[in-house]
PDB file of C-alpha atoms in Angstrom:
ATOM      1  CA  MET U 152      15.335  85.726 -22.690  1.00 66.00           C
ATOM      2  CA  ARG U 153      18.912  86.249 -23.899  1.00 71.00           C
ATOM      3  CA  VAL U 154      19.001  88.335 -27.066  1.00 71.00           C
ATOM      4  CA  CYS U 155      22.366  86.791 -27.955  1.00 77.00           C
ATOM      5  CA  ASP U 156      20.596  83.441 -28.395  1.00 88.00           C
ATOM      6  CA  LEU U 157      18.669  84.955 -31.302  1.00 89.00           C
ATOM      7  CA  LEU U 158      21.899  84.976 -33.288  1.00 88.00           C
ATOM      8  CA  LEU U 159      22.147  81.187 -33.102  1.00 92.00           C
ATOM      9  CA  VAL U 160      19.067  80.648 -35.266  1.00 94.00           C
ATOM     10  CA  PRO U 161      19.213  81.157 -39.071  1.00 95.00           C
ATOM     11  CA  ARG U 162      19.716  84.835 -39.977  1.00 96.00           C
ATOM     12  CA  GLN U 163      16.760  84.937 -42.351  1.00 96.00           C
ATOM     13  CA  GLU U 164      14.357  83.892 -39.587  1.00 96.00           C
ATOM     14  CA  VAL U 165      15.504  86.757 -37.350  1.00 96.00           C
ATOM     15  CA  LEU U 166      15.209  89.259 -40.215  1.00 96.00           C
ATOM     16  CA  ALA U 167      11.763  87.961 -41.212  1.00 96.00           C
ATOM     17  CA  LEU U 168      10.389  88.184 -37.663  1.00 96.00           C
ATOM     18  CA  ALA U 169      11.788  91.698 -37.169  1.00 96.00           C
ATOM     19  CA  GLU U 170      10.341  92.755 -40.530  1.00 96.00           C
ATOM     20  CA  ARG U 171       6.930  91.434 -39.532  1.00 96.00           C
ATOM     21  CA  LEU U 172       6.938  92.990 -36.054  1.00 96.00           C
ATOM     22  CA  SER U 173       8.037  96.390 -37.382  1.00 95.00           C
ATOM     23  CA  ALA U 174       5.465  96.435 -40.221  1.00 94.00           C
ATOM     24  CA  GLY U 175       3.048  99.341 -39.785  1.00 92.00           C
ATOM     25  CA  ARG U 176       5.253 100.833 -37.094  1.00 94.00           C
ATOM     26  CA  GLU U 177       7.733 103.651 -37.442  1.00 94.00           C
ATOM     27  CA  VAL U 178      11.345 102.660 -36.768  1.00 94.00           C
ATOM     28  CA  GLU U 179      13.580 105.504 -35.629  1.00 94.00           C
ATOM     29  CA  HIS U 180      17.314 104.844 -35.536  1.00 94.00           C
ATOM     30  CA  LEU U 181      18.726 106.309 -32.317  1.00 94.00           C
ATOM     31  CA  VAL U 182      22.278 105.566 -33.440  1.00 93.00           C
ATOM     32  CA  VAL U 183      23.495 105.050 -36.970  1.00 93.00           C
ATOM     33  CA  PRO U 184      23.647 101.275 -37.565  1.00 93.00           C
ATOM     34  CA  THR U 185      27.297 100.424 -38.106  1.00 91.00           C
ATOM     35  CA  ALA U 186      29.312  97.302 -38.829  1.00 92.00           C
ATOM     36  CA  GLY U 187      33.051  96.795 -38.774  1.00 91.00           C
ATOM     37  CA  SER U 188      35.791  95.567 -36.507  1.00 92.00           C
ATOM     38  CA  TRP U 189      36.321  96.698 -32.951  1.00 90.00           C
ATOM     39  CA  LEU U 190      39.603  96.736 -31.081  1.00 90.00           C
ATOM     40  CA  LEU U 191      39.165  94.674 -27.949  1.00 88.00           C
ATOM     41  CA  GLN U 192      41.007  96.243 -25.035  1.00 89.00           C
ATOM     42  CA  MET U 193      42.024  94.242 -22.000  1.00 90.00           C
ATOM     43  CA  ARG U 194      43.557  95.297 -18.694  1.00 91.00           C
ATOM     44  CA  GLU U 195      46.451  93.247 -17.420  1.00 89.00           C
ATOM     45  CA  GLY U 196      45.806  92.038 -13.862  1.00 89.00           C
ATOM     46  CA  VAL U 197      49.103  92.807 -12.092  1.00 91.00           C
ATOM     47  CA  ARG U 198      50.167  96.287 -13.223  1.00 91.00           C
ATOM     48  CA  GLY U 199      46.779  97.250 -14.614  1.00 92.00           C
ATOM     49  CA  ASP U 200      48.278  98.093 -18.012  1.00 93.00           C
ATOM     50  CA  ARG U 201      45.882  98.272 -20.948  1.00 92.00           C
ATOM     51  CA  TRP U 202      46.631  96.398 -24.141  1.00 91.00           C
ATOM     52  CA  TYR U 203      44.789  95.245 -27.223  1.00 92.00           C
ATOM     53  CA  ILE U 204      44.033  91.557 -27.479  1.00 90.00           C
ATOM     54  CA  GLY U 205      42.908  91.879 -31.114  1.00 93.00           C
ATOM     55  CA  GLU U 206      39.967  92.809 -33.264  1.00 94.00           C
ATOM     56  CA  ILE U 207      36.487  91.333 -33.347  1.00 94.00           C
ATOM     57  CA  PRO U 208      33.808  91.772 -36.027  1.00 96.00           C
ATOM     58  CA  ALA U 209      30.927  93.748 -34.561  1.00 95.00           C
ATOM     59  CA  ALA U 210      27.767  95.653 -35.418  1.00 95.00           C
ATOM     60  CA  GLN U 211      25.528  97.868 -33.322  1.00 94.00           C
ATOM     61  CA  ALA U 212      22.061  99.396 -33.566  1.00 95.00           C
ATOM     62  CA  ALA U 213      19.584 101.188 -31.298  1.00 95.00           C
ATOM     63  CA  VAL U 214      16.004 101.889 -32.337  1.00 95.00           C
ATOM     64  CA  ARG U 215      12.782 103.384 -31.080  1.00 95.00           C
ATOM     65  CA  LEU U 216       9.549 101.824 -32.325  1.00 96.00           C
ATOM     66  CA  TYR U 217       6.387 103.899 -32.605  1.00 96.00           C
ATOM     67  CA  ASP U 218       2.988 102.212 -32.627  1.00 95.00           C
ATOM     68  CA  ARG U 219      -0.271 104.159 -32.942  1.00 94.00           C
ATOM     69  CA  GLN U 220      -2.029 102.156 -30.239  1.00 94.00           C
ATOM     70  CA  LEU U 221       0.805 100.986 -28.015  1.00 95.00           C
ATOM     71  CA  GLY U 222       3.003 104.081 -27.939  1.00 96.00           C
ATOM     72  CA  SER U 223       6.772 103.748 -28.222  1.00 96.00           C
ATOM     73  CA  CYS U 224       9.526 101.464 -26.981  1.00 96.00           C
ATOM     74  CA  ARG U 225      13.301 101.290 -27.326  1.00 96.00           C
ATOM     75  CA  GLY U 226      15.723  98.460 -27.989  1.00 95.00           C
ATOM     76  CA  ALA U 227      19.394  98.011 -28.795  1.00 95.00           C
ATOM     77  CA  ALA U 228      21.837  95.340 -29.849  1.00 94.00           C
ATOM     78  CA  VAL U 229      25.589  94.891 -30.172  1.00 93.00           C
ATOM     79  CA  ILE U 230      26.460  91.680 -31.957  1.00 93.00           C
ATOM     80  CA  MET U 231      29.737  89.924 -32.725  1.00 92.00           C
ATOM     81  CA  ARG U 232      29.167  89.903 -36.486  1.00 93.00           C
ATOM     82  CA  ALA U 233      29.853  92.609 -39.059  1.00 94.00           C
ATOM     83  CA  ASP U 234      26.184  92.635 -40.073  1.00 95.00           C
ATOM     84  CA  ALA U 235      24.378  95.945 -39.516  1.00 94.00           C
ATOM     85  CA  GLU U 236      21.067  94.628 -40.845  1.00 95.00           C
ATOM     86  CA  LEU U 237      21.083  91.772 -38.355  1.00 95.00           C
ATOM     87  CA  ALA U 238      21.943  94.204 -35.540  1.00 95.00           C
ATOM     88  CA  VAL U 239      18.937  96.365 -36.480  1.00 96.00           C
ATOM     89  CA  ALA U 240      16.700  93.281 -36.520  1.00 96.00           C
ATOM     90  CA  ALA U 241      17.996  92.211 -33.105  1.00 95.00           C
ATOM     91  CA  ALA U 242      17.406  95.741 -31.759  1.00 95.00           C
ATOM     92  CA  ILE U 243      13.801  95.698 -33.021  1.00 96.00           C
ATOM     93  CA  LEU U 244      13.190  92.326 -31.389  1.00 96.00           C
ATOM     94  CA  ASP U 245      14.822  93.588 -28.187  1.00 95.00           C
ATOM     95  CA  ALA U 246      12.450  96.569 -28.170  1.00 96.00           C
ATOM     96  CA  VAL U 247       9.324  94.455 -28.691  1.00 96.00           C
ATOM     97  CA  ALA U 248      10.418  91.896 -26.092  1.00 95.00           C
ATOM     98  CA  ARG U 249      11.274  94.518 -23.473  1.00 94.00           C
ATOM     99  CA  ALA U 250       7.928  96.271 -23.934  1.00 96.00           C
ATOM    100  CA  SER U 251       6.039  92.944 -23.969  1.00 95.00           C
ATOM    101  CA  TRP U 252       4.221  94.007 -27.121  1.00 96.00           C
ATOM    102  CA  PRO U 253       2.271  91.447 -29.162  1.00 95.00           C
ATOM    103  CA  GLY U 254       4.769  89.131 -30.807  1.00 93.00           C
ATOM    104  CA  CYS U 255       7.070  88.890 -27.794  1.00 93.00           C
ATOM    105  CA  ASP U 256       6.080  85.212 -27.390  1.00 94.00           C
ATOM    106  CA  GLU U 257       7.356  84.543 -30.929  1.00 95.00           C
ATOM    107  CA  ILE U 258      10.636  86.231 -30.020  1.00 95.00           C
ATOM    108  CA  ALA U 259      10.866  84.119 -26.865  1.00 94.00           C
ATOM    109  CA  ALA U 260      10.247  80.965 -28.931  1.00 95.00           C
ATOM    110  CA  LEU U 261      12.967  81.947 -31.406  1.00 94.00           C
ATOM    111  CA  ALA U 262      15.371  82.728 -28.566  1.00 93.00           C
ATOM    112  CA  ALA U 263      14.523  79.388 -26.933  1.00 94.00           C
ATOM    113  CA  ARG U 264      15.556  77.609 -30.147  1.00 94.00           C
ATOM    114  CA  GLY U 265      18.814  79.544 -30.082  1.00 94.00           C
ATOM    115  CA  SER U 266      19.244  78.717 -26.410  1.00 93.00           C
ATOM    116  CA  ALA U 267      18.788  75.005 -27.132  1.00 95.00           C
ATOM    117  CA  GLU U 268      21.416  75.272 -29.869  1.00 93.00           C
ATOM    118  CA  ARG U 269      23.806  77.026 -27.471  1.00 93.00           C
ATOM    119  CA  LEU U 270      23.314  74.351 -24.789  1.00 94.00           C
ATOM    120  CA  ARG U 271      23.876  71.610 -27.372  1.00 95.00           C
ATOM    121  CA  ALA U 272      27.124  73.256 -28.544  1.00 94.00           C
ATOM    122  CA  GLU U 273      28.291  73.801 -24.961  1.00 94.00           C
ATOM    123  CA  GLY U 274      27.552  70.128 -24.204  1.00 95.00           C
ATOM    124  CA  GLN U 275      29.601  69.051 -27.225  1.00 95.00           C
ATOM    125  CA  ARG U 276      32.528  71.218 -26.179  1.00 95.00           C
ATOM    126  CA  ALA U 277      32.307  69.926 -22.604  1.00 95.00           C
ATOM    127  CA  ALA U 278      32.454  66.347 -23.930  1.00 94.00           C
ATOM    128  CA  ILE U 279      35.557  67.159 -26.013  1.00 94.00           C
ATOM    129  CA  ARG U 280      37.227  68.756 -22.985  1.00 94.00           C
ATOM    130  CA  ALA U 281      36.333  65.797 -20.762  1.00 92.00           C
ATOM    131  CA  ALA U 282      38.078  63.407 -23.174  1.00 91.00           C
ATOM    132  CA  THR U 283      41.348  65.298 -22.754  1.00 92.00           C
ATOM    133  CA  ARG U 284      41.243  65.527 -18.952  1.00 87.00           C
ATOM    134  CA  VAL U 285      44.398  64.383 -17.195  1.00 84.00           C
ATOM    135  CA  SER U 286      44.463  63.364 -13.539  1.00 80.00           C
ATOM    136  CA  PHE U 287      47.725  64.668 -12.118  1.00 79.00           C
ATOM    137  CA  SER U 288      47.172  62.909  -8.800  1.00 77.00           C
ATOM    138  CA  GLU U 289      47.280  59.522 -10.574  1.00 71.00           C
ATOM    139  CA  LEU U 290      50.529  60.481 -12.344  1.00 70.00           C
ATOM    140  CA  GLY U 291      51.986  61.352  -8.961  1.00 66.00           C
ATOM    141  CA  THR U 292      50.895  57.989  -7.513  1.00 62.00           C
ATOM    142  CA  GLU U 293      52.606  56.078 -10.371  1.00 57.00           C
ATOM    143  CA  GLN U 294      55.890  57.876  -9.724  1.00 55.00           C
ATOM    144  CA  ASP U 295      55.685  57.239  -5.977  1.00 54.00           C
ATOM    145  CA  ALA U 296      55.107  53.552  -6.646  1.00 50.00           C
TER     146      ALA U 296
ATOM    147  CA  MET X 183      15.213  97.292 -42.869  1.00 71.00           C
ATOM    148  CA  ILE X 184      17.901  99.978 -42.536  1.00 71.00           C
ATOM    149  CA  ALA X 185      15.941 102.980 -43.803  1.00 77.00           C
ATOM    150  CA  ILE X 186      18.384 105.752 -43.058  1.00 84.00           C
ATOM    151  CA  ASP X 187      18.922 108.760 -45.291  1.00 90.00           C
ATOM    152  CA  HIS X 188      21.448 111.560 -45.703  1.00 93.00           C
ATOM    153  CA  PRO X 189      23.227 112.981 -43.786  1.00 95.00           C
ATOM    154  CA  TRP X 190      23.707 109.658 -41.978  1.00 94.00           C
ATOM    155  CA  ARG X 191      24.720 107.564 -44.985  1.00 92.00           C
ATOM    156  CA  SER X 192      28.454 106.949 -45.261  1.00 90.00           C
ATOM    157  CA  ASP X 193      28.543 107.573 -49.034  1.00 94.00           C
ATOM    158  CA  GLY X 194      27.098 111.059 -48.533  1.00 96.00           C
ATOM    159  CA  GLN X 195      29.410 111.731 -45.579  1.00 96.00           C
ATOM    160  CA  ARG X 196      32.417 110.987 -47.797  1.00 96.00           C
ATOM    161  CA  GLN X 197      31.164 113.544 -50.333  1.00 97.00           C
ATOM    162  CA  VAL X 198      30.650 116.172 -47.617  1.00 98.00           C
ATOM    163  CA  PHE X 199      34.127 115.437 -46.255  1.00 98.00           C
ATOM    164  CA  ARG X 200      35.676 116.021 -49.697  1.00 97.00           C
ATOM    165  CA  ARG X 201      33.904 119.391 -49.991  1.00 98.00           C
ATOM    166  CA  LEU X 202      35.010 120.251 -46.476  1.00 97.00           C
ATOM    167  CA  LEU X 203      38.662 119.472 -47.286  1.00 97.00           C
ATOM    168  CA  ALA X 204      38.436 121.624 -50.425  1.00 97.00           C
ATOM    169  CA  ALA X 205      36.875 124.450 -48.409  1.00 97.00           C
ATOM    170  CA  TRP X 206      39.665 124.209 -45.791  1.00 97.00           C
ATOM    171  CA  ALA X 207      42.233 124.408 -48.585  1.00 97.00           C
ATOM    172  CA  GLU X 208      40.620 127.547 -50.010  1.00 97.00           C
ATOM    173  CA  PRO X 209      39.405 129.618 -47.063  1.00 97.00           C
ATOM    174  CA  GLY X 210      36.357 131.715 -47.857  1.00 95.00           C
ATOM    175  CA  SER X 211      35.182 129.543 -50.777  1.00 96.00           C
ATOM    176  CA  VAL X 212      31.571 128.430 -50.502  1.00 97.00           C
ATOM    177  CA  ALA X 213      30.681 124.765 -51.147  1.00 97.00           C
ATOM    178  CA  ASP X 214      27.176 123.482 -51.804  1.00 97.00           C
ATOM    179  CA  ILE X 215      26.443 120.217 -49.969  1.00 98.00           C
ATOM    180  CA  ALA X 216      22.654 120.190 -50.460  1.00 97.00           C
ATOM    181  CA  PRO X 217      22.550 116.756 -52.191  1.00 97.00           C
ATOM    182  CA  TRP X 218      23.939 115.090 -49.047  1.00 97.00           C
ATOM    183  CA  CYS X 219      22.003 117.020 -46.399  1.00 97.00           C
ATOM    184  CA  GLY X 220      18.792 115.016 -46.846  1.00 95.00           C
ATOM    185  CA  GLY X 221      16.737 118.072 -45.954  1.00 95.00           C
ATOM    186  CA  ALA X 222      18.673 118.660 -42.731  1.00 96.00           C
ATOM    187  CA  HIS X 223      20.729 121.775 -42.032  1.00 97.00           C
ATOM    188  CA  ALA X 224      24.225 121.768 -43.574  1.00 98.00           C
ATOM    189  CA  SER X 225      25.750 122.090 -40.095  1.00 98.00           C
ATOM    190  CA  LEU X 226      24.325 118.668 -39.189  1.00 98.00           C
ATOM    191  CA  ALA X 227      25.772 117.133 -42.373  1.00 98.00           C
ATOM    192  CA  VAL X 228      29.196 118.597 -41.503  1.00 98.00           C
ATOM    193  CA  LEU X 229      29.048 117.269 -37.945  1.00 98.00           C
ATOM    194  CA  ALA X 230      27.823 113.874 -39.136  1.00 97.00           C
ATOM    195  CA  CYS X 231      30.952 113.444 -41.248  1.00 95.00           C
ATOM    196  CA  LEU X 232      33.329 114.724 -38.548  1.00 97.00           C
ATOM    197  CA  CYS X 233      32.022 113.245 -35.289  1.00 96.00           C
ATOM    198  CA  ASP X 234      32.128 109.697 -33.982  1.00 92.00           C
ATOM    199  CA  ALA X 235      32.461 107.952 -30.635  1.00 89.00           C
ATOM    200  CA  ALA X 236      36.132 108.936 -30.369  1.00 92.00           C
ATOM    201  CA  THR X 237      35.359 112.676 -30.472  1.00 96.00           C
ATOM    202  CA  SER X 238      33.783 115.126 -28.031  1.00 97.00           C
ATOM    203  CA  PHE X 239      31.004 117.517 -28.949  1.00 98.00           C
ATOM    204  CA  CYS X 240      29.182 120.490 -27.427  1.00 98.00           C
ATOM    205  CA  ASP X 241      25.847 121.773 -28.709  1.00 98.00           C
ATOM    206  CA  ALA X 242      26.385 125.201 -27.148  1.00 97.00           C
ATOM    207  CA  ASP X 243      23.004 126.675 -28.119  1.00 97.00           C
ATOM    208  CA  GLN X 244      20.931 123.478 -28.086  1.00 97.00           C
ATOM    209  CA  LEU X 245      20.384 123.541 -31.844  1.00 97.00           C
ATOM    210  CA  LEU X 246      20.124 119.776 -32.360  1.00 97.00           C
ATOM    211  CA  SER X 247      17.342 117.370 -31.458  1.00 95.00           C
ATOM    212  CA  PRO X 248      18.157 114.634 -28.905  1.00 93.00           C
ATOM    213  CA  THR X 249      17.977 112.028 -31.713  1.00 92.00           C
ATOM    214  CA  ASP X 250      20.521 113.878 -33.853  1.00 95.00           C
ATOM    215  CA  ARG X 251      22.847 114.289 -30.857  1.00 95.00           C
ATOM    216  CA  SER X 252      22.530 110.575 -30.167  1.00 93.00           C
ATOM    217  CA  ARG X 253      23.272 109.701 -33.799  1.00 94.00           C
ATOM    218  CA  LEU X 254      26.458 111.762 -33.791  1.00 95.00           C
ATOM    219  CA  ALA X 255      27.656 109.336 -31.093  1.00 92.00           C
ATOM    220  CA  ALA X 256      30.216 111.880 -29.850  1.00 96.00           C
ATOM    221  CA  ARG X 257      30.932 112.204 -26.151  1.00 96.00           C
ATOM    222  CA  PRO X 258      29.167 115.298 -24.716  1.00 97.00           C
ATOM    223  CA  ALA X 259      31.585 117.853 -23.281  1.00 97.00           C
ATOM    224  CA  PRO X 260      31.469 121.454 -22.079  1.00 97.00           C
ATOM    225  CA  ALA X 261      32.349 124.103 -24.686  1.00 97.00           C
ATOM    226  CA  GLY X 262      35.751 124.689 -23.101  1.00 97.00           C
ATOM    227  CA  GLU X 263      36.798 121.071 -23.638  1.00 97.00           C
ATOM    228  CA  ALA X 264      34.929 119.874 -26.734  1.00 98.00           C
ATOM    229  CA  ALA X 265      36.731 119.041 -29.980  1.00 98.00           C
ATOM    230  CA  PHE X 266      33.675 120.100 -31.999  1.00 98.00           C
ATOM    231  CA  ILE X 267      31.253 122.868 -31.033  1.00 98.00           C
ATOM    232  CA  LEU X 268      27.999 123.807 -32.732  1.00 98.00           C
ATOM    233  CA  ALA X 269      26.819 127.354 -32.053  1.00 98.00           C
ATOM    234  CA  ASP X 270      24.333 129.910 -33.288  1.00 98.00           C
ATOM    235  CA  ALA X 271      26.266 132.580 -35.202  1.00 97.00           C
ATOM    236  CA  ALA X 272      23.709 135.243 -34.257  1.00 97.00           C
ATOM    237  CA  ARG X 273      24.610 134.981 -30.561  1.00 97.00           C
ATOM    238  CA  PRO X 274      27.983 136.131 -29.233  1.00 97.00           C
ATOM    239  CA  PRO X 275      30.171 133.387 -27.726  1.00 97.00           C
ATOM    240  CA  ALA X 276      29.712 133.068 -23.969  1.00 95.00           C
ATOM    241  CA  TRP X 277      32.570 130.582 -23.523  1.00 97.00           C
ATOM    242  CA  VAL X 278      36.213 130.063 -24.376  1.00 97.00           C
ATOM    243  CA  PRO X 279      36.955 127.014 -26.542  1.00 98.00           C
ATOM    244  CA  GLU X 280      39.927 124.672 -26.367  1.00 97.00           C
ATOM    245  CA  ARG X 281      42.832 126.329 -28.275  1.00 97.00           C
ATOM    246  CA  GLY X 282      45.261 123.410 -28.091  1.00 96.00           C
ATOM    247  CA  SER X 283      48.816 123.647 -26.792  1.00 96.00           C
ATOM    248  CA  LEU X 284      52.209 124.035 -28.415  1.00 96.00           C
ATOM    249  CA  LEU X 285      52.757 120.290 -27.991  1.00 96.00           C
ATOM    250  CA  ALA X 286      49.265 119.445 -29.281  1.00 96.00           C
ATOM    251  CA  PRO X 287      47.919 122.283 -31.427  1.00 96.00           C
ATOM    252  CA  GLU X 288      45.576 119.822 -33.161  1.00 95.00           C
ATOM    253  CA  ARG X 289      43.454 119.874 -30.003  1.00 96.00           C
ATOM    254  CA  GLY X 290      42.176 123.337 -30.907  1.00 97.00           C
ATOM    255  CA  ALA X 291      38.396 123.179 -31.335  1.00 98.00           C
ATOM    256  CA  THR X 292      36.510 123.188 -34.609  1.00 98.00           C
ATOM    257  CA  ILE X 293      33.539 125.533 -34.264  1.00 98.00           C
ATOM    258  CA  VAL X 294      30.594 124.986 -36.593  1.00 98.00           C
ATOM    259  CA  LEU X 295      28.590 128.206 -36.786  1.00 98.00           C
ATOM    260  CA  ARG X 296      25.007 128.055 -37.980  1.00 98.00           C
ATOM    261  CA  CYS X 297      24.357 131.306 -39.835  1.00 96.00           C
ATOM    262  CA  GLN X 298      21.507 132.774 -41.841  1.00 96.00           C
ATOM    263  CA  SER X 299      23.123 132.840 -45.260  1.00 96.00           C
ATOM    264  CA  LEU X 300      26.529 132.682 -46.960  1.00 96.00           C
ATOM    265  CA  GLY X 301      27.262 135.054 -49.820  1.00 92.00           C
ATOM    266  CA  GLU X 302      25.122 137.788 -48.315  1.00 92.00           C
ATOM    267  CA  GLY X 303      25.559 140.254 -45.489  1.00 91.00           C
ATOM    268  CA  ALA X 304      28.692 141.797 -44.023  1.00 90.00           C
ATOM    269  CA  VAL X 305      31.848 140.990 -46.023  1.00 94.00           C
ATOM    270  CA  VAL X 306      35.232 140.329 -44.432  1.00 95.00           C
ATOM    271  CA  ALA X 307      38.591 140.174 -46.214  1.00 96.00           C
ATOM    272  CA  LEU X 308      40.636 137.003 -45.770  1.00 96.00           C
ATOM    273  CA  ARG X 309      44.383 136.523 -46.299  1.00 95.00           C
ATOM    274  CA  GLY X 310      46.757 133.652 -45.715  1.00 95.00           C
ATOM    275  CA  PRO X 311      47.548 130.107 -46.906  1.00 96.00           C
ATOM    276  CA  GLY X 312      45.210 128.891 -49.654  1.00 96.00           C
ATOM    277  CA  ILE X 313      44.341 132.418 -50.779  1.00 96.00           C
ATOM    278  CA  ALA X 314      46.123 133.927 -53.797  1.00 93.00           C
ATOM    279  CA  GLU X 315      46.003 137.519 -52.592  1.00 91.00           C
ATOM    280  CA  ARG X 316      42.789 138.322 -50.838  1.00 93.00           C
ATOM    281  CA  ALA X 317      39.426 136.582 -50.588  1.00 95.00           C
ATOM    282  CA  ALA X 318      36.095 137.925 -49.432  1.00 95.00           C
ATOM    283  CA  LEU X 319      33.579 136.069 -47.314  1.00 96.00           C
ATOM    284  CA  ALA X 320      30.050 137.378 -46.797  1.00 96.00           C
ATOM    285  CA  VAL X 321      28.075 135.974 -43.883  1.00 96.00           C
ATOM    286  CA  SER X 322      24.658 137.231 -42.893  1.00 96.00           C
ATOM    287  CA  GLY X 323      23.360 136.699 -39.374  1.00 94.00           C
ATOM    288  CA  LEU X 324      26.825 136.630 -37.824  1.00 95.00           C
ATOM    289  CA  HIS X 325      27.382 138.498 -34.566  1.00 96.00           C
ATOM    290  CA  PRO X 326      30.569 140.630 -34.925  1.00 94.00           C
ATOM    291  CA  ALA X 327      31.756 139.400 -31.508  1.00 96.00           C
ATOM    292  CA  TRP X 328      32.816 136.146 -33.223  1.00 97.00           C
ATOM    293  CA  TRP X 329      35.572 137.921 -35.174  1.00 96.00           C
ATOM    294  CA  THR X 330      36.737 139.738 -32.027  1.00 95.00           C
ATOM    295  CA  ALA X 331      36.784 136.506 -30.039  1.00 97.00           C
ATOM    296  CA  ARG X 332      38.590 134.663 -32.857  1.00 97.00           C
ATOM    297  CA  ALA X 333      41.326 137.296 -32.855  1.00 95.00           C
ATOM    298  CA  CYS X 334      41.865 136.574 -29.135  1.00 96.00           C
ATOM    299  CA  TRP X 335      41.743 132.790 -29.526  1.00 97.00           C
ATOM    300  CA  CYS X 336      44.052 132.386 -32.531  1.00 96.00           C
ATOM    301  CA  ALA X 337      47.837 132.700 -32.162  1.00 95.00           C
ATOM    302  CA  TYR X 338      49.282 130.223 -34.635  1.00 91.00           C
ATOM    303  CA  PRO X 339      49.735 127.290 -34.178  1.00 95.00           C
ATOM    304  CA  LEU X 340      47.158 127.578 -31.397  1.00 97.00           C
ATOM    305  CA  GLY X 341      43.602 128.553 -32.116  1.00 97.00           C
ATOM    306  CA  VAL X 342      40.258 127.424 -33.436  1.00 97.00           C
ATOM    307  CA  ASP X 343      38.889 126.674 -36.888  1.00 97.00           C
ATOM    308  CA  PHE X 344      35.542 128.049 -38.071  1.00 98.00           C
ATOM    309  CA  VAL X 345      33.087 126.285 -40.359  1.00 98.00           C
ATOM    310  CA  PHE X 346      30.199 128.558 -41.370  1.00 98.00           C
ATOM    311  CA  CYS X 347      27.040 126.782 -42.479  1.00 98.00           C
ATOM    312  CA  ASP X 348      23.782 128.092 -43.861  1.00 96.00           C
ATOM    313  CA  ALA X 349      20.942 125.744 -44.803  1.00 96.00           C
ATOM    314  CA  THR X 350      22.804 123.938 -47.606  1.00 97.00           C
ATOM    315  CA  ARG X 351      26.310 125.411 -47.933  1.00 98.00           C
ATOM    316  CA  LEU X 352      29.547 125.692 -45.996  1.00 98.00           C
ATOM    317  CA  ALA X 353      32.628 127.899 -45.881  1.00 98.00           C
ATOM    318  CA  CYS X 354      35.756 127.531 -43.758  1.00 97.00           C
ATOM    319  CA  VAL X 355      38.062 129.948 -41.995  1.00 97.00           C
ATOM    320  CA  PRO X 356      40.984 127.992 -40.499  1.00 97.00           C
ATOM    321  CA  ARG X 357      43.232 129.375 -37.793  1.00 96.00           C
ATOM    322  CA  THR X 358      45.927 130.141 -40.387  1.00 95.00           C
ATOM    323  CA  THR X 359      43.733 132.761 -42.068  1.00 96.00           C
ATOM    324  CA  THR X 360      44.056 136.423 -41.260  1.00 95.00           C
ATOM    325  CA  VAL X 361      40.728 138.188 -41.116  1.00 95.00           C
ATOM    326  CA  GLY X 362      41.302 141.714 -42.290  1.00 82.00           C
ATOM    327  CA  GLY X 363      38.223 143.529 -41.072  1.00 57.00           C
ATOM    328  CA  GLU X 364      34.880 144.263 -42.636  1.00 51.00           C
ATOM    329  CA  GLU X 365      34.627 145.467 -46.223  1.00 52.00           C
ATOM    330  CA  SER X 366      31.781 147.361 -47.852  1.00 43.00           C
TER     331      SER X 366
END
C-alpha cells in the first residue's frame, strides 16, 4: 500500500476513516503537526553545488496510537499539501496499516481507490505526451531524400 | 483530530516569545508564563518557542521525556556544540558550552536552567544594559558554580545567555549583564 495514494481520494473520506479508527484510542503526537511551505533543495550534478529549486506546500505529522487490547503502534506522514489535519489523519492510517490492526483492510481499499485514480491520471498524461512525440529519424530521412 | 495543547500551540508560543523578549530587555525581571505552559514546566514552554529543526539542543541532565525531546524537533548535540542547553540548576556544570567567536558571537549558547523557585533564595546584583542602576535576582536551588562558570565563559561579545525557569516563570541574564556577587 502506498500512503501517498490516500491523498488522491476525497479529503473528507480520509479524515472520517482516521477519526473512526482512532476512536477509543489515545493519539499521542510525537512531533508537533505543522503545515507550511518547505524550501526544496537540489544538488547540481556537475559541481555538486546546492541550490533551491523553489518552495512546495507541505505538512508533517507523527503519532503513536495506544489501544487497551492491542498495545501501541506508530505512524508518520509528510504530504505535499499545507494541511496539518490531513497529515495527522494520514499518519494515523499509516500506523494502523503498519501494525495490521483491525481496519487496515479499509485503509487498503481506500488506498486502492487512490491508486486507481493515480494510474488513470498517469495514463491520461502518457496519452497527451504520446500525441506530441516527434520521430527525429523520419525528419532525417526526409532531408536525405 | 489535532488535540494538542500548550506549550505546543503556536499562539501560546508567540505569547511566551514576547515575554522572553521583554525579559531579555530587562535582565532580572521575572515573567509569568503559566497560561501558556499547559501544566508543563516553564523551561519546556521556553524551549518549545525557541527550538525547531534548524536548531541544535542538548538535554544535559536528561530532564525531558523522549516525547518532549521529539516534539522540540531540534537536532541533538553535545553540550559543547548545542545552540540550546537545558540543565538542572542544582547541579554544577560539567561541560563547557559554545561561546561563539568574534566573527559569529551569535553562536554562543542559550542555557535554560531549571531551578526551584524565582524570587526566593540567594540574591545576586545585576548591572548592565536594560537595567537602570542595579537589579536584584533571587534564585533558589541554584548551584553557585553557575555564576563562577558564567564569569569564565562570558567576555563580551562572546559568552552564553541564561534563562532561569521555575515551574511557571522565567527570568533572563544575557551575556551583557554584569553579575555583581551575592547580596543579603
